[in-house]
Short mmCIF file of C-alpha atoms in Angstrom, two decimals:
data_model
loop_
_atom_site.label_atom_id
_atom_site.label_comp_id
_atom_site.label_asym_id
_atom_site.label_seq_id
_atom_site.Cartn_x
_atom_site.Cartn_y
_atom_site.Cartn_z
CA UNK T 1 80.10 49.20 40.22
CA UNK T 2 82.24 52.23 39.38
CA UNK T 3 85.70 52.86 40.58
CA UNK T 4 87.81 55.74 40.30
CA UNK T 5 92.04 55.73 41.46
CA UNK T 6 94.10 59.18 41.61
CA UNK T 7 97.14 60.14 43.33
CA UNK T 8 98.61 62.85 45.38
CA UNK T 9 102.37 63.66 45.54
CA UNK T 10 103.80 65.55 48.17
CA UNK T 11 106.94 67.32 48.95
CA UNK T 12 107.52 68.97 52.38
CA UNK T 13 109.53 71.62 53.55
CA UNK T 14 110.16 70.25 56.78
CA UNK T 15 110.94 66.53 57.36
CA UNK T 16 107.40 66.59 59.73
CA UNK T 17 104.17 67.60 58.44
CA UNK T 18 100.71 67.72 58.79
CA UNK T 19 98.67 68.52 55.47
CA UNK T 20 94.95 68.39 55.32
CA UNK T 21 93.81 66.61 52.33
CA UNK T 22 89.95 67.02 53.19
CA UNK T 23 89.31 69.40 50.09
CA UNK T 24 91.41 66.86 47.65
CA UNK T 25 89.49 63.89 48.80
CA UNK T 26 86.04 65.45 48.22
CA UNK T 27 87.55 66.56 44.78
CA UNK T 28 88.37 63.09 44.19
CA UNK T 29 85.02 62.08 45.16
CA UNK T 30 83.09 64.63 42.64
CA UNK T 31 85.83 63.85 39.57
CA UNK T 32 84.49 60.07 40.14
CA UNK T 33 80.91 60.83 39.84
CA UNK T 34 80.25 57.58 42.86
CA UNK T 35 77.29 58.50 45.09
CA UNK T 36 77.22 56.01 47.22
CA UNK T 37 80.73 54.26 48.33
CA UNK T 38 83.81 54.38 50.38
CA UNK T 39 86.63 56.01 49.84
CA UNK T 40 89.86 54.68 50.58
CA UNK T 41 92.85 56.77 51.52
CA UNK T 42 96.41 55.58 51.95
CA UNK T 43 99.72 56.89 52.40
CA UNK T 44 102.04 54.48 49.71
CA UNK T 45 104.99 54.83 52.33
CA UNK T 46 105.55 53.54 55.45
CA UNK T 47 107.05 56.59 57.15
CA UNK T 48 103.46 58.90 56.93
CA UNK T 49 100.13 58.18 57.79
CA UNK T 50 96.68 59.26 57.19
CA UNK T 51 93.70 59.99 59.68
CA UNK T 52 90.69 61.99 60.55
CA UNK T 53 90.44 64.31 62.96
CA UNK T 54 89.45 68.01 64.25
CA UNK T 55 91.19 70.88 62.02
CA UNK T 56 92.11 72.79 65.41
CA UNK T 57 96.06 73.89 65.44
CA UNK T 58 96.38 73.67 69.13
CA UNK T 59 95.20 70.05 69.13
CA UNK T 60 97.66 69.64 66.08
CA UNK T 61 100.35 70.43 68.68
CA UNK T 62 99.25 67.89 71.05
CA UNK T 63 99.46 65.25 68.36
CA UNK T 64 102.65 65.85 67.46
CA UNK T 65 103.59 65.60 71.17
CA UNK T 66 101.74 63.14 71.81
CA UNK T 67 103.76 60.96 68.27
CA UNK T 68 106.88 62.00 69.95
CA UNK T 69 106.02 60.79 73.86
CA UNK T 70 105.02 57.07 72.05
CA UNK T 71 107.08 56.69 68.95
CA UNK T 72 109.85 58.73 69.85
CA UNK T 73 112.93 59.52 67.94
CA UNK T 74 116.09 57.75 68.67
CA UNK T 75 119.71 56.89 67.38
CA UNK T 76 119.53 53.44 68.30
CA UNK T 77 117.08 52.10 66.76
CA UNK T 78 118.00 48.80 64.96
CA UNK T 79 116.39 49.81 61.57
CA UNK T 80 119.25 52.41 61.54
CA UNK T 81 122.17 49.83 61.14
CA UNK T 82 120.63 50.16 57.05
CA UNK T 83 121.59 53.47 57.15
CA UNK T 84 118.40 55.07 57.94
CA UNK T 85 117.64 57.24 60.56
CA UNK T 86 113.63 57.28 60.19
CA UNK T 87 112.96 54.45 62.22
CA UNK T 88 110.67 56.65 64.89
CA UNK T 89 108.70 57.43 61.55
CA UNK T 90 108.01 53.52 60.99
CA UNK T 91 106.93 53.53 64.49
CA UNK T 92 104.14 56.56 64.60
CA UNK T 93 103.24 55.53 60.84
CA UNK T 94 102.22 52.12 62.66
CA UNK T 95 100.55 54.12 65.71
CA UNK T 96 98.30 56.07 63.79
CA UNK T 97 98.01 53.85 61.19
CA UNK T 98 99.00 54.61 57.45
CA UNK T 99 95.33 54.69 56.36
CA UNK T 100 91.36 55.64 56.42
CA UNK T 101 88.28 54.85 54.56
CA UNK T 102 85.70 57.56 54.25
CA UNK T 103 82.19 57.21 53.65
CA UNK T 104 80.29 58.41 50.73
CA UNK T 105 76.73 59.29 50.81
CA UNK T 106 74.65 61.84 48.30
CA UNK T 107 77.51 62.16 46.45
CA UNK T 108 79.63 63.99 48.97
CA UNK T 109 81.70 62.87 51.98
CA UNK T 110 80.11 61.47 54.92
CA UNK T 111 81.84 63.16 57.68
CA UNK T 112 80.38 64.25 61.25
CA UNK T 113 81.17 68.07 61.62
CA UNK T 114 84.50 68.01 63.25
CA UNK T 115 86.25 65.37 61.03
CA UNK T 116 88.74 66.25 58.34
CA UNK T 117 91.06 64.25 56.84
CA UNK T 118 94.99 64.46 57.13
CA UNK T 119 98.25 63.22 55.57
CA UNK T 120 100.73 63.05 58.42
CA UNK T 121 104.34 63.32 56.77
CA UNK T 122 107.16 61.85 59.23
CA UNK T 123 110.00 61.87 57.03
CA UNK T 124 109.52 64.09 53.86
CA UNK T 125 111.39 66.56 52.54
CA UNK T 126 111.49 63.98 49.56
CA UNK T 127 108.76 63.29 47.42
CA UNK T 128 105.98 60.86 48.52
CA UNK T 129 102.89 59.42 46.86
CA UNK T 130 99.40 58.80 48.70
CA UNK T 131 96.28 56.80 47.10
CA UNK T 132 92.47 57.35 47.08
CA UNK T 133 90.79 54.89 45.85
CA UNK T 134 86.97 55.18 45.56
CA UNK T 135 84.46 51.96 45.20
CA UNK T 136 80.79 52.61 44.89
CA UNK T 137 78.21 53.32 42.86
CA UNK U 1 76.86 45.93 43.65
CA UNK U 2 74.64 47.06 46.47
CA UNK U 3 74.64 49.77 49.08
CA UNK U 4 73.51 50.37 52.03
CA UNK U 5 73.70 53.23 55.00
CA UNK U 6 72.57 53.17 58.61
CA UNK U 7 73.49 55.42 61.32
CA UNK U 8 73.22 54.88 65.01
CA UNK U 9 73.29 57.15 67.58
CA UNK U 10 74.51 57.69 71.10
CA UNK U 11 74.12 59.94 74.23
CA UNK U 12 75.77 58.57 76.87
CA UNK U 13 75.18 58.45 80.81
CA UNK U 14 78.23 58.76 81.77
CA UNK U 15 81.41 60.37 80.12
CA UNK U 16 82.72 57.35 79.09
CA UNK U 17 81.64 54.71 78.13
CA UNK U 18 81.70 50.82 75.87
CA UNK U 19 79.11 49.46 74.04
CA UNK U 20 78.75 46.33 72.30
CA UNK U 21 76.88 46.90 68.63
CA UNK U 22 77.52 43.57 67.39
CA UNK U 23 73.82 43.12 67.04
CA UNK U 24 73.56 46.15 65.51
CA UNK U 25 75.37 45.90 62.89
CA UNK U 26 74.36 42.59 62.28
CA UNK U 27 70.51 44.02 61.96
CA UNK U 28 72.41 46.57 59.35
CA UNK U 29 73.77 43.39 57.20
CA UNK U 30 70.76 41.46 57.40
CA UNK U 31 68.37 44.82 56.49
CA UNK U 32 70.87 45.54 53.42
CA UNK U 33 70.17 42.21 51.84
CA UNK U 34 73.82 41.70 50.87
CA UNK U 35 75.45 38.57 50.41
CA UNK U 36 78.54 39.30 49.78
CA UNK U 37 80.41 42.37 50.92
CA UNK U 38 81.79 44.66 53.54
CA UNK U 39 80.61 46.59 56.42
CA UNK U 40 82.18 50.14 57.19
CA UNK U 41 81.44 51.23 60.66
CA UNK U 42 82.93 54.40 62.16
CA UNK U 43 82.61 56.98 64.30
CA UNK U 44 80.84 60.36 63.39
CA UNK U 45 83.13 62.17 65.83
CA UNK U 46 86.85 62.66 66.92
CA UNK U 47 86.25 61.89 70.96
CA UNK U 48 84.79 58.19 70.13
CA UNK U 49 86.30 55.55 68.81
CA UNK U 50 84.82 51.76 66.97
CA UNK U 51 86.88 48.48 67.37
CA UNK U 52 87.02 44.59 67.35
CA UNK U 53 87.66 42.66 70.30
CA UNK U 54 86.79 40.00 73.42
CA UNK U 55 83.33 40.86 74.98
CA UNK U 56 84.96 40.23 78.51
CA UNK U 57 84.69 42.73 81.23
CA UNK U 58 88.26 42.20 82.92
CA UNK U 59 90.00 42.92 79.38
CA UNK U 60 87.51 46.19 79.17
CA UNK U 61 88.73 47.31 82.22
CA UNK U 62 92.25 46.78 81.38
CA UNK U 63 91.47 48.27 77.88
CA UNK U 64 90.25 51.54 80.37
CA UNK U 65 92.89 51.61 81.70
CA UNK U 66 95.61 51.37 79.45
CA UNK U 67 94.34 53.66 77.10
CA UNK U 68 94.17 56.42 80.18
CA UNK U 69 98.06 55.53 80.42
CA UNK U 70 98.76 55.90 77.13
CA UNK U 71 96.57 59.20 76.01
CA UNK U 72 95.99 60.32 79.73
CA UNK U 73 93.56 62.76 80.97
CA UNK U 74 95.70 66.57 81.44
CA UNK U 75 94.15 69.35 81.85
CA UNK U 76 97.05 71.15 79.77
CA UNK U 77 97.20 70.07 76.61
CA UNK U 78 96.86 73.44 73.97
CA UNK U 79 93.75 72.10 72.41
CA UNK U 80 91.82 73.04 75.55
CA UNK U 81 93.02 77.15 74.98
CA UNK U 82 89.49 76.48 72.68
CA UNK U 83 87.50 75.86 75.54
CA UNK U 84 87.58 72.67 75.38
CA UNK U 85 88.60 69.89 77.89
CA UNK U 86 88.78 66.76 75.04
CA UNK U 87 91.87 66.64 74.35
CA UNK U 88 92.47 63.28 75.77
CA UNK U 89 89.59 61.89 74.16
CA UNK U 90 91.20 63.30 70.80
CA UNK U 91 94.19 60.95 71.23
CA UNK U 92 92.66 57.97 72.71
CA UNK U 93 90.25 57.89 69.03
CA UNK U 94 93.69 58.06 67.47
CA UNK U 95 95.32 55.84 69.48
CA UNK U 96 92.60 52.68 68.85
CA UNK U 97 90.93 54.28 65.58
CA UNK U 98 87.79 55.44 64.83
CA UNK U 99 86.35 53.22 62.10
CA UNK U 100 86.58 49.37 61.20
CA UNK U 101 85.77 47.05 58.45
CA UNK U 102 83.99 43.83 59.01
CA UNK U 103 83.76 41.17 56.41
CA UNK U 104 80.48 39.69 55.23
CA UNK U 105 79.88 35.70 54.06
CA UNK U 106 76.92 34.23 53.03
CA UNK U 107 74.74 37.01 54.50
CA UNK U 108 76.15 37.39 57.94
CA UNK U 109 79.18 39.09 59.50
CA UNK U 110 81.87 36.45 59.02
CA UNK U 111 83.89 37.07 62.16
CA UNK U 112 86.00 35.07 64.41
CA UNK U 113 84.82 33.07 67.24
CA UNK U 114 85.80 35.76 69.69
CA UNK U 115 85.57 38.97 67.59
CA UNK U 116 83.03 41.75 68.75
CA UNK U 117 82.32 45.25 67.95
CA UNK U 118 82.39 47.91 69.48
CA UNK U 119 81.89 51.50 70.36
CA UNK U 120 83.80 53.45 72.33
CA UNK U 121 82.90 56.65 73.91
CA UNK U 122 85.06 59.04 75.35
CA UNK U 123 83.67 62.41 75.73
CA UNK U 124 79.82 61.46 75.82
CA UNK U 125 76.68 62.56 77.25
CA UNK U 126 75.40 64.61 74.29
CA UNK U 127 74.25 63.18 70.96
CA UNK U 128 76.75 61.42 68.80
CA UNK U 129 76.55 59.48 65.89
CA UNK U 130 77.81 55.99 63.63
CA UNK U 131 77.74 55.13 59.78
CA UNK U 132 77.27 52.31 59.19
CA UNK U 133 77.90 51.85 55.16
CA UNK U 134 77.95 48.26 53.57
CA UNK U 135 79.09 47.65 50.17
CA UNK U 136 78.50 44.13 48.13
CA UNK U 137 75.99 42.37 46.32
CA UNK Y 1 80.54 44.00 41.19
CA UNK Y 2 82.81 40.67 41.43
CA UNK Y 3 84.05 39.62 45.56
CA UNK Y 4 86.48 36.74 46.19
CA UNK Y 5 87.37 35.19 49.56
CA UNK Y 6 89.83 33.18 51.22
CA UNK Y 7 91.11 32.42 54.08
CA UNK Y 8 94.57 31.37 55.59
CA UNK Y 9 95.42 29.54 58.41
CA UNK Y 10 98.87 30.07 60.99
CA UNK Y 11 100.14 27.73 63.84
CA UNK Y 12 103.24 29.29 64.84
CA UNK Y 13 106.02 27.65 66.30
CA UNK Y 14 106.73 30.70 68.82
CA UNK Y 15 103.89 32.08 70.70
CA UNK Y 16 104.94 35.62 68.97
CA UNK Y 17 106.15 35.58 65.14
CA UNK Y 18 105.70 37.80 62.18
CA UNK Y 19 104.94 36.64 59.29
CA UNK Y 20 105.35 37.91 55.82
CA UNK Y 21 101.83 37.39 53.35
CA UNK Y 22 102.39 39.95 50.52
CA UNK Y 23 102.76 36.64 48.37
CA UNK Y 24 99.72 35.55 49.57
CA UNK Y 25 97.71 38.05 49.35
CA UNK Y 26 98.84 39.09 45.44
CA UNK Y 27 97.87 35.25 44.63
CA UNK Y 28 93.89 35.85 46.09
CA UNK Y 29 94.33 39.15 44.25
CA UNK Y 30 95.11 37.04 41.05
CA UNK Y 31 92.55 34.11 41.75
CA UNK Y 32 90.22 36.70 42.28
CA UNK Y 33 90.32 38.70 38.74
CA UNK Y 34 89.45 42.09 40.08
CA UNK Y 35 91.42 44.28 38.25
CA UNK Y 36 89.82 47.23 40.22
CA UNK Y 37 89.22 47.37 43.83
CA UNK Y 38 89.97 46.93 47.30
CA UNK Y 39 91.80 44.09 49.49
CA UNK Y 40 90.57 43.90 52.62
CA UNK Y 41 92.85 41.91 55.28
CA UNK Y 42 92.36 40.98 58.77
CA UNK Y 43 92.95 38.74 61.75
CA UNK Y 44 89.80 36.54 62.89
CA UNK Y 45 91.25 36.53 66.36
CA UNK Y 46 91.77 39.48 68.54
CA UNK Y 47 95.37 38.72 70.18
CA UNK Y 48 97.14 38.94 66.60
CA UNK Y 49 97.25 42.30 63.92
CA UNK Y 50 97.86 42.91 59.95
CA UNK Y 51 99.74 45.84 59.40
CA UNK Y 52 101.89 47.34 56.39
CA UNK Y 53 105.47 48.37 56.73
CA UNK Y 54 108.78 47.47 56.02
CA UNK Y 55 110.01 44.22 55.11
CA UNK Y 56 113.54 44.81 57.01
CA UNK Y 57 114.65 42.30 60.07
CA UNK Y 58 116.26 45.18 62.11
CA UNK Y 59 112.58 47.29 62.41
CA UNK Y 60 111.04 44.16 63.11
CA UNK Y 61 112.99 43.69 66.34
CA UNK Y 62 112.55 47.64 67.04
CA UNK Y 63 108.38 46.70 66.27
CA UNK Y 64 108.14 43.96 68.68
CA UNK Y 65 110.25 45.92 70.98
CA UNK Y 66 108.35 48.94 71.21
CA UNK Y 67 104.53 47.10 71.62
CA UNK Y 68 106.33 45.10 74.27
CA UNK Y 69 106.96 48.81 75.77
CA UNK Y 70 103.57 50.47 74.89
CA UNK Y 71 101.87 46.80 75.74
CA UNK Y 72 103.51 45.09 77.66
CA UNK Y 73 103.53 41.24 79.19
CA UNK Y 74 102.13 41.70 82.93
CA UNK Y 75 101.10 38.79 84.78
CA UNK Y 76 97.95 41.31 86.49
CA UNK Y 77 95.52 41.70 84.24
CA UNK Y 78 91.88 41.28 85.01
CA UNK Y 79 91.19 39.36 82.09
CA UNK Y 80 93.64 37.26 83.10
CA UNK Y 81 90.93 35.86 85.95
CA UNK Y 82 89.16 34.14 83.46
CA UNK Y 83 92.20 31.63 83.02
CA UNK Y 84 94.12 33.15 80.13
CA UNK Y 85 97.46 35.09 80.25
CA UNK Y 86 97.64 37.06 77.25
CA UNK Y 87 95.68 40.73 78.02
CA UNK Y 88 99.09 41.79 76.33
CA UNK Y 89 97.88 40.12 72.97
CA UNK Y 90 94.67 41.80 73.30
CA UNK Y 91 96.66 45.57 73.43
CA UNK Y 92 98.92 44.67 71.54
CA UNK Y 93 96.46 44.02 68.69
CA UNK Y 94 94.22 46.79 69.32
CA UNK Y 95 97.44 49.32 68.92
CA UNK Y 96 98.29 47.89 65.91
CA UNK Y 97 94.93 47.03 64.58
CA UNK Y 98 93.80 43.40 63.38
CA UNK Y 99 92.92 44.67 59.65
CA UNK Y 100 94.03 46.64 56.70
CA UNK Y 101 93.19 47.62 53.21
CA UNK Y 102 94.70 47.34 50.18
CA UNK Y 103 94.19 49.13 47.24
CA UNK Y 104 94.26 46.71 43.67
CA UNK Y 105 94.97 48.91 40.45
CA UNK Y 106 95.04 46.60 37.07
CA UNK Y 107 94.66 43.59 38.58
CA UNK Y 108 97.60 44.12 41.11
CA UNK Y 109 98.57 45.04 44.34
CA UNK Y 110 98.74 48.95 44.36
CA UNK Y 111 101.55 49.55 47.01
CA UNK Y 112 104.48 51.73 47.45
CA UNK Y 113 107.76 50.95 46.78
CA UNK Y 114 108.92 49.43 50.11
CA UNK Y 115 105.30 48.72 51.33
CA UNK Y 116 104.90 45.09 52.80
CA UNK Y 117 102.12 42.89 54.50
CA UNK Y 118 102.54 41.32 57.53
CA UNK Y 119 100.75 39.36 59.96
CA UNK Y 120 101.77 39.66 63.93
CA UNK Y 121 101.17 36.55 65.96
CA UNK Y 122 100.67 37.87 69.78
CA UNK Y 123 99.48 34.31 70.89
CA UNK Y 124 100.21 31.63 69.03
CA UNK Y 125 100.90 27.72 69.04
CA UNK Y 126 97.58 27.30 67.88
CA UNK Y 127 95.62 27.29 65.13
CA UNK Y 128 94.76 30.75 63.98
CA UNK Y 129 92.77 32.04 60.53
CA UNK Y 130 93.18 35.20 58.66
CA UNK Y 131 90.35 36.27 56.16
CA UNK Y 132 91.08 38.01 52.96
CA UNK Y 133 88.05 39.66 51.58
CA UNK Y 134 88.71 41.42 47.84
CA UNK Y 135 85.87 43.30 46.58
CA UNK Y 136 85.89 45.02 43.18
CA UNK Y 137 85.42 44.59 39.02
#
């Protein structure tokens, strides 16, 4: 078994985000010389998130929407007592979930033809970590 | 350690639609020989999604219907300027994911007395596809 | 390749609770001896959820407030002809998803600085078991 660890660090201009990280990943993937594996993806803070989905800007839009109709932002939120004022972020980091874990076949990625891989940023402007991790073979 | 890769495809009937692929992926665990391990299984696709829970027809209709509340069919949403008329199908695979892990024991998916997969289609009747990737030895 | 598993068992005194296992899961970690790999943690019941986020008492009343909101308690659901009364557990888990992953870097947990596990009862009082599969070298 082979396993190969490497971080990304980001620093947005804007407090919200989207980056897509499919082109890092499948660097990640080649630098670790697995073939056959997973590949684990994870934002290290709980006010991002990582998925997979289509690399269409409109439909980018309606995701964002979409975050702000079910996790909206708020000044009440109890989390904000600590001084915070993120506490939406906690919420869509939860509702898209903070993580994905890519196949690896051939050496490469084993993605369907619309899926890319993205690192939602909810609160940035600061600099934040994300982890792939790759098991295999 | 072991791998092992399967795919399974779909072309739905009707538009949307559940199936239950416990037995499939159980033929998957048994075919890879592995003993000890996990099973990835996801989606190939962005409109589909792949979960655990009760095979019981009420809670799939209540699963129906709350996801339609939550990521609702509209014909409006900006990723449908492409053509396209998905976009609910989009947020519904984010909402419930598109990919799970399942555990394996001794040879066999070691899930809980009530845990089932399954797939989830919401934009079908073409030709989709599954991974199925298990890691172990 | 070197896998370690173990499972832990939760009767809660409240039919909801969340409960903190970052301690438990860095001890199977340790028992284990990967020093490289992946944690992979999840429910074996489908009315309860593992999820990562914030270890802070104030979110954790805005959590359980917003599922109630996104999943709420109704006394109508159909699966609620077969006898039971929790098709709220059932969304509730699927929103948040029963499982996670956790990367293990030098023989540790490989989180971010205010990442934290938790397990989310949706229907306790009863005994319920959580499976903690580490696979790795």
């Amino acid at each position: 078994m082979k396993s190969y660890t490497k971080y990304l660090t980001f620093n947005t201009k804007r407090r919200r985000e989207l980056i897509h990280i499919t082109r890092e990943v499948e660097d990640a993937v080649r630098e670790s010389g697995i073939r056959e594996g997973l590949a684990f993806v994870s934002a290290m803070h709980i006010t991002a998130a990582v998925f997979v989905n289509d690399n269409e800007p409109g439909l980018h839009q309606d995701i964002w929407e979409w975050l702000e109709e079910l996790a909206p932002y708020r000044s009440d939120y109890r989390h904000h007592r600590t001084g915070e004022d993120n506490g939406d972020a906690h919420l869509k980091s939860l509702l898209i979930h903070n993580q994905t874990l890519l196949p690896i076949t051939d050496g490469r990625l084993d993605l369907g033809p619309w899926q890319r891989v993205f690192y939602a940023e909810f609160d940035g402007q600061r600099r934040k970590r994300l982890v792939i991790k790759i098991l295999g073979e």
